[in-house]
Short mmCIF file of C-alpha atoms in Angstrom, two decimals:
data_model
loop_
_atom_site.label_atom_id
_atom_site.label_comp_id
_atom_site.label_asym_id
_atom_site.label_seq_id
_atom_site.Cartn_x
_atom_site.Cartn_y
_atom_site.Cartn_z
CA LEU A 177 -5.03 -9.13 23.54
CA VAL A 178 -4.58 -12.83 22.87
CA LYS A 179 -3.16 -11.93 19.45
CA VAL A 180 -0.52 -9.73 21.07
CA ILE A 181 0.47 -12.54 23.44
CA TYR A 182 0.63 -15.05 20.59
CA ILE A 183 2.99 -12.87 18.55
CA LEU A 184 5.25 -12.24 21.55
CA ILE A 185 5.46 -15.94 22.46
CA GLY A 186 5.88 -17.10 18.87
CA ALA A 187 8.49 -14.55 17.84
CA GLY A 188 10.31 -14.88 21.15
CA ALA A 189 10.50 -18.66 20.87
CA LEU A 190 11.73 -18.66 17.30
CA ASP A 191 14.27 -15.93 18.04
CA LYS A 192 16.04 -18.25 20.48
CA LEU A 193 15.37 -21.67 18.96
CA ASN A 194 16.86 -22.79 15.69
CA THR A 195 16.52 -26.55 15.26
CA LYS A 196 13.72 -28.38 13.45
CA LYS A 197 12.64 -29.80 16.79
CA ASP A 198 12.15 -26.28 18.12
CA LEU A 199 10.17 -25.33 15.02
CA PHE A 200 7.91 -28.34 15.52
CA ILE A 201 7.33 -27.27 19.12
CA PHE A 202 6.14 -23.88 17.89
CA ILE A 203 3.96 -25.60 15.27
CA GLY A 204 2.40 -27.69 18.02
CA PHE A 205 1.78 -24.58 20.11
CA SER A 206 0.10 -22.89 17.15
CA VAL A 207 -2.04 -25.95 16.41
CA VAL A 208 -3.32 -25.90 19.99
CA CYS A 209 -4.17 -22.17 19.75
CA VAL A 210 -5.95 -22.49 16.41
CA GLY A 211 -7.65 -25.71 17.50
CA LEU A 212 -9.07 -24.12 20.64
CA LEU A 213 -10.38 -21.19 18.60
CA ALA A 214 -12.01 -23.65 16.18
CA VAL A 215 -13.66 -25.47 19.09
CA MET A 216 -14.94 -22.09 20.29
CA ARG A 217 -16.30 -21.59 16.74
CA ASP A 218 -14.29 -18.40 16.33
CA LEU A 219 -13.03 -19.41 12.90
CA GLY A 220 -12.27 -15.84 11.82
CA THR A 221 -9.75 -15.38 14.63
CA ALA A 222 -8.45 -18.90 14.00
CA LEU A 223 -7.71 -17.93 10.40
CA ILE A 224 -5.91 -14.77 11.55
CA PHE A 225 -3.78 -16.83 13.94
CA PHE A 226 -3.00 -19.31 11.18
CA VAL A 227 -1.80 -16.66 8.72
CA THR A 228 0.26 -15.06 11.49
CA PHE A 229 1.82 -18.45 12.19
CA LEU A 230 2.79 -18.74 8.53
CA LEU A 231 4.44 -15.30 8.67
CA ILE A 232 6.39 -16.10 11.83
CA ALA A 233 7.48 -19.53 10.61
CA PHE A 234 8.57 -18.28 7.19
CA MET A 235 10.45 -15.25 8.50
CA ARG A 236 12.37 -17.41 10.94
CA SER A 237 13.07 -20.50 8.83
CA GLY A 238 12.39 -19.59 5.20
CA ASP A 239 11.32 -23.20 4.73
CA PHE A 240 8.66 -23.52 2.04
CA LYS A 241 8.10 -27.18 2.92
CA THR A 242 6.79 -26.18 6.34
CA ILE A 243 4.50 -23.58 4.78
CA ILE A 244 3.13 -26.01 2.20
CA LEU A 245 2.53 -28.64 4.88
CA ALA A 246 0.72 -26.12 7.10
CA VAL A 247 -1.45 -24.88 4.23
CA SER A 248 -2.33 -28.46 3.29
CA ALA A 249 -3.39 -29.13 6.87
CA ALA A 250 -5.46 -25.92 6.85
CA VAL A 251 -7.26 -26.98 3.66
CA PHE A 252 -8.11 -30.30 5.29
CA GLY A 253 -9.36 -28.43 8.37
CA ALA A 254 -11.51 -26.14 6.21
CA ILE A 255 -13.09 -29.13 4.46
CA PHE A 256 -13.77 -30.70 7.86
CA ALA A 257 -15.38 -27.48 9.13
CA ILE A 258 -17.62 -27.16 6.07
CA ARG A 259 -18.63 -30.79 6.41
CA PHE A 260 -19.42 -30.87 10.12
CA MET A 261 -20.27 -27.24 10.99
CA PRO A 262 -23.53 -26.29 9.26
CA TYR A 263 -23.21 -22.54 9.88
CA VAL A 264 -19.81 -22.54 8.15
CA ALA A 265 -21.27 -24.44 5.21
CA ASP A 266 -24.09 -21.89 4.98
CA ARG A 267 -21.61 -19.02 4.70
CA PHE A 268 -19.69 -20.79 1.95
CA LYS A 269 -22.96 -21.59 0.21
CA ALA A 270 -23.86 -17.91 0.11
CA TYR A 271 -20.35 -16.80 -0.86
CA ARG A 272 -20.44 -15.00 -4.23
CA HIS A 273 -24.20 -15.70 -4.37
CA VAL A 274 -25.46 -13.35 -1.66
CA TRP A 275 -28.17 -11.86 -3.86
CA GLU A 276 -29.70 -15.31 -4.21
CA TYR A 277 -29.83 -15.54 -0.40
CA ALA A 278 -30.68 -11.90 0.28
CA GLN A 279 -33.20 -12.79 2.98
CA ALA A 280 -31.09 -15.53 4.55
CA GLU A 281 -27.32 -16.11 4.68
CA GLY A 282 -26.58 -13.14 2.39
CA TYR A 283 -28.73 -10.63 4.28
CA GLN A 284 -25.86 -8.66 5.80
CA GLN A 285 -23.65 -8.53 2.71
CA THR A 286 -26.46 -7.44 0.40
CA HIS A 287 -27.33 -4.58 2.75
CA VAL A 288 -23.67 -3.55 2.96
CA LEU A 289 -23.32 -3.45 -0.82
CA THR A 290 -26.60 -1.56 -1.23
CA PHE A 291 -25.81 1.11 1.32
CA ILE A 292 -22.20 1.55 0.18
CA ALA A 293 -23.62 2.37 -3.25
CA SER A 294 -26.19 4.76 -1.76
CA GLY A 295 -23.47 6.56 0.21
CA GLY A 296 -21.50 7.40 -2.91
CA LEU A 297 -18.17 9.19 -2.70
CA PHE A 298 -19.00 11.55 0.16
CA GLY A 299 -21.66 9.73 2.16
CA VAL A 300 -25.12 10.67 3.42
CA GLY A 301 -23.87 12.23 6.64
CA ILE A 302 -22.94 10.85 10.05
CA GLY A 303 -25.99 9.35 11.73
CA ASN A 304 -28.12 9.49 8.57
CA GLY A 305 -27.37 6.01 7.31
CA PHE A 306 -29.65 2.98 7.35
CA LEU A 307 -27.05 0.22 7.69
CA LYS A 308 -26.92 0.94 11.43
CA GLN A 309 -30.26 -0.87 11.66
CA VAL A 310 -28.62 -4.13 10.55
CA ALA A 311 -27.13 -6.43 13.17
CA ALA A 312 -23.34 -6.12 13.70
CA SER A 313 -23.22 -2.86 11.70
CA GLU A 314 -20.79 -1.33 14.21
CA SER A 315 -18.45 -4.32 14.30
CA ASP A 316 -18.41 -6.86 11.47
CA LEU A 317 -19.99 -4.50 8.91
CA VAL A 318 -18.46 -1.22 10.04
CA PHE A 319 -16.68 -0.67 6.70
CA GLY A 320 -20.07 -0.48 5.02
CA LEU A 321 -21.38 1.84 7.74
CA VAL A 322 -18.45 4.24 7.32
CA ALA A 323 -18.76 4.12 3.52
CA GLU A 324 -22.48 4.89 3.66
CA GLU A 325 -22.33 7.75 6.15
CA MET A 326 -18.91 9.26 5.40
CA GLY A 327 -18.33 8.17 1.82
CA ILE A 328 -16.29 5.48 0.11
CA ILE A 329 -13.29 7.84 -0.04
CA VAL A 330 -13.07 8.01 3.75
CA ALA A 331 -13.63 4.26 4.10
CA ILE A 332 -10.83 3.42 1.66
CA THR A 333 -8.53 5.98 3.31
CA LEU A 334 -9.05 4.29 6.69
CA ALA A 335 -8.27 0.92 5.14
CA LEU A 336 -5.10 2.23 3.50
CA ALA A 337 -3.95 3.80 6.77
CA VAL A 338 -3.96 0.35 8.39
CA ALA A 339 -2.55 -1.44 5.34
CA LEU A 340 0.42 0.94 5.12
CA LEU A 341 1.57 -0.31 8.52
CA VAL A 342 3.16 -3.19 6.60
CA VAL A 343 5.35 -0.73 4.70
CA TYR A 344 6.46 0.89 7.95
CA ALA A 345 7.06 -2.47 9.66
CA ARG A 346 9.08 -3.69 6.69
CA ALA A 347 11.19 -0.54 6.73
CA ILE A 348 12.15 -0.88 10.39
CA THR A 349 13.27 -4.51 10.13
CA THR A 350 16.74 -3.41 9.08
CA ARG A 351 17.13 -1.15 12.08
CA SER A 352 15.42 -3.19 14.79
CA ARG A 353 17.31 -4.06 17.94
CA SER A 354 17.09 -7.83 17.37
CA THR A 355 15.57 -10.57 15.24
CA PHE A 356 12.83 -10.85 17.83
CA TYR A 357 11.73 -7.27 17.26
CA SER A 358 11.98 -7.59 13.47
CA ILE A 359 9.80 -10.69 13.33
CA SER A 360 7.33 -9.35 15.88
CA ALA A 361 6.90 -5.99 14.15
CA CYS A 362 6.30 -7.51 10.73
CA CYS A 363 3.91 -10.12 12.08
CA ALA A 364 1.99 -7.57 14.16
CA ALA A 365 1.48 -5.44 11.05
CA GLY A 366 0.63 -8.53 9.02
CA LEU A 367 -1.94 -9.60 11.61
CA LEU A 368 -3.68 -6.23 11.44
CA VAL A 369 -3.76 -6.30 7.63
CA VAL A 370 -5.13 -9.86 7.54
CA GLN A 371 -7.82 -8.86 10.03
CA LEU A 372 -8.60 -5.76 7.95
CA THR A 373 -8.82 -7.84 4.77
CA LEU A 374 -11.18 -10.39 6.29
CA ASN A 375 -13.43 -7.64 7.63
CA ILE A 376 -13.70 -5.62 4.41
CA PHE A 377 -13.74 -8.49 1.92
CA GLY A 378 -16.14 -10.51 4.06
CA ALA A 379 -18.62 -7.66 4.34
CA THR A 380 -18.48 -6.98 0.59
CA ASP A 381 -18.69 -10.66 -0.46
CA LEU A 382 -15.16 -10.89 -1.85
CA LEU A 383 -14.49 -13.48 0.86
CA PRO A 384 -16.85 -15.49 3.08
CA LEU A 385 -18.07 -13.45 6.04
CA THR A 386 -15.92 -14.34 9.06
CA GLY A 387 -17.10 -11.84 11.66
CA VAL A 388 -13.81 -10.19 12.62
CA THR A 389 -13.43 -6.54 13.54
CA PHE A 390 -12.04 -3.61 11.57
CA PRO A 391 -8.87 -2.55 13.47
CA PHE A 392 -9.39 0.65 15.52
CA ILE A 393 -12.83 1.33 13.99
CA SER A 394 -15.15 -1.47 15.06
CA ALA A 395 -16.94 -1.22 18.40
CA GLY A 396 -15.35 -3.25 21.17
CA GLY A 397 -12.96 -2.13 23.88
CA SER A 398 -10.78 -5.24 23.96
CA SER A 399 -10.33 -5.12 20.18
CA VAL A 400 -9.20 -1.49 20.28
CA ILE A 401 -6.82 -2.12 23.20
CA GLY A 402 -5.34 -5.13 21.42
CA CYS A 403 -4.80 -3.13 18.22
CA TRP A 404 -3.10 -0.30 20.10
CA GLY A 405 -0.90 -2.89 21.81
CA LEU A 406 0.23 -4.14 18.41
CA ILE A 407 0.90 -0.58 17.22
CA ALA A 408 2.91 0.15 20.37
CA PHE A 409 5.04 -2.93 19.79
CA ILE A 410 5.65 -2.03 16.14
CA LYS A 411 6.84 1.40 17.28
CA ALA A 412 9.00 -0.11 20.02
CA ALA A 413 10.75 -2.25 17.42
CA ASP A 414 12.04 0.87 15.66
CA GLU A 415 15.56 1.62 16.90
CA ARG A 416 14.98 5.32 16.25
CA THR A 417 12.51 5.32 19.15
CA TYR A 418 15.51 5.07 21.47
CA ALA A 419 17.83 7.42 19.56
CA ALA A 420 17.59 10.29 22.08
CA ARG A 421 18.30 7.97 25.01
CA ARG A 422 21.26 6.42 23.21
CA LEU A 423 22.75 9.81 22.36
CA SER A 424 22.38 11.01 25.93
CA ARG A 425 24.41 8.02 27.10
CA HIS A 426 26.95 8.26 24.28
CA PRO A 427 27.33 11.94 23.32
CA GLU A 428 30.33 11.10 21.13
CA GLU A 429 27.86 9.66 18.57
CA ARG A 430 26.37 13.11 17.94
#
């Protein structure tokens, strides 16, 4: 839900404000949001917010200097986190070496990879998997759980269904009712794809494990409600959603 609010505030502010001063205000607002998430040790969500900020800022200004500056600051923040947050350093230590830490930091990823392989193309059947015995199997590791029980084909199909939202969001930018809706729709879709990427790649050791949910699939009521809110906004940005209402008011357009 906080992600929905962030997109609405960010896109709404940049839709009305055009000067560098206004852009810096939005940057400051984003820094506060990401900083509070970092203090709460929710670095996965902080990373999602940061990438969403980059999307909003670039779509509104097209200024690569701002993007480069923001990425540089993020790299510095990541180094700081690794240096002063031991649990973050442990995850980076195990990254790409999970089999060497199979009974420690790499415990979850090694089990995900093992059970994805055992599930094969069509899975072992719903409820017959063993990954469900591992902590966070229904949230952070749900991609592996689906792949084991329902098959890698179903798991990849679910991932593609979410990823293709970007194609739909990009297509409706030319027919949105305003810049606000265009930016918001693209960034909402981008947020879902970034979250999806962190979930799948983190669980399969292609990225460090961040502990974010798989949109619409992971357990958690607030996560599902937030994702549906983003989908509803993407749909609302499409001008065709209001075609019937417009034609009823202006029948001469038929």
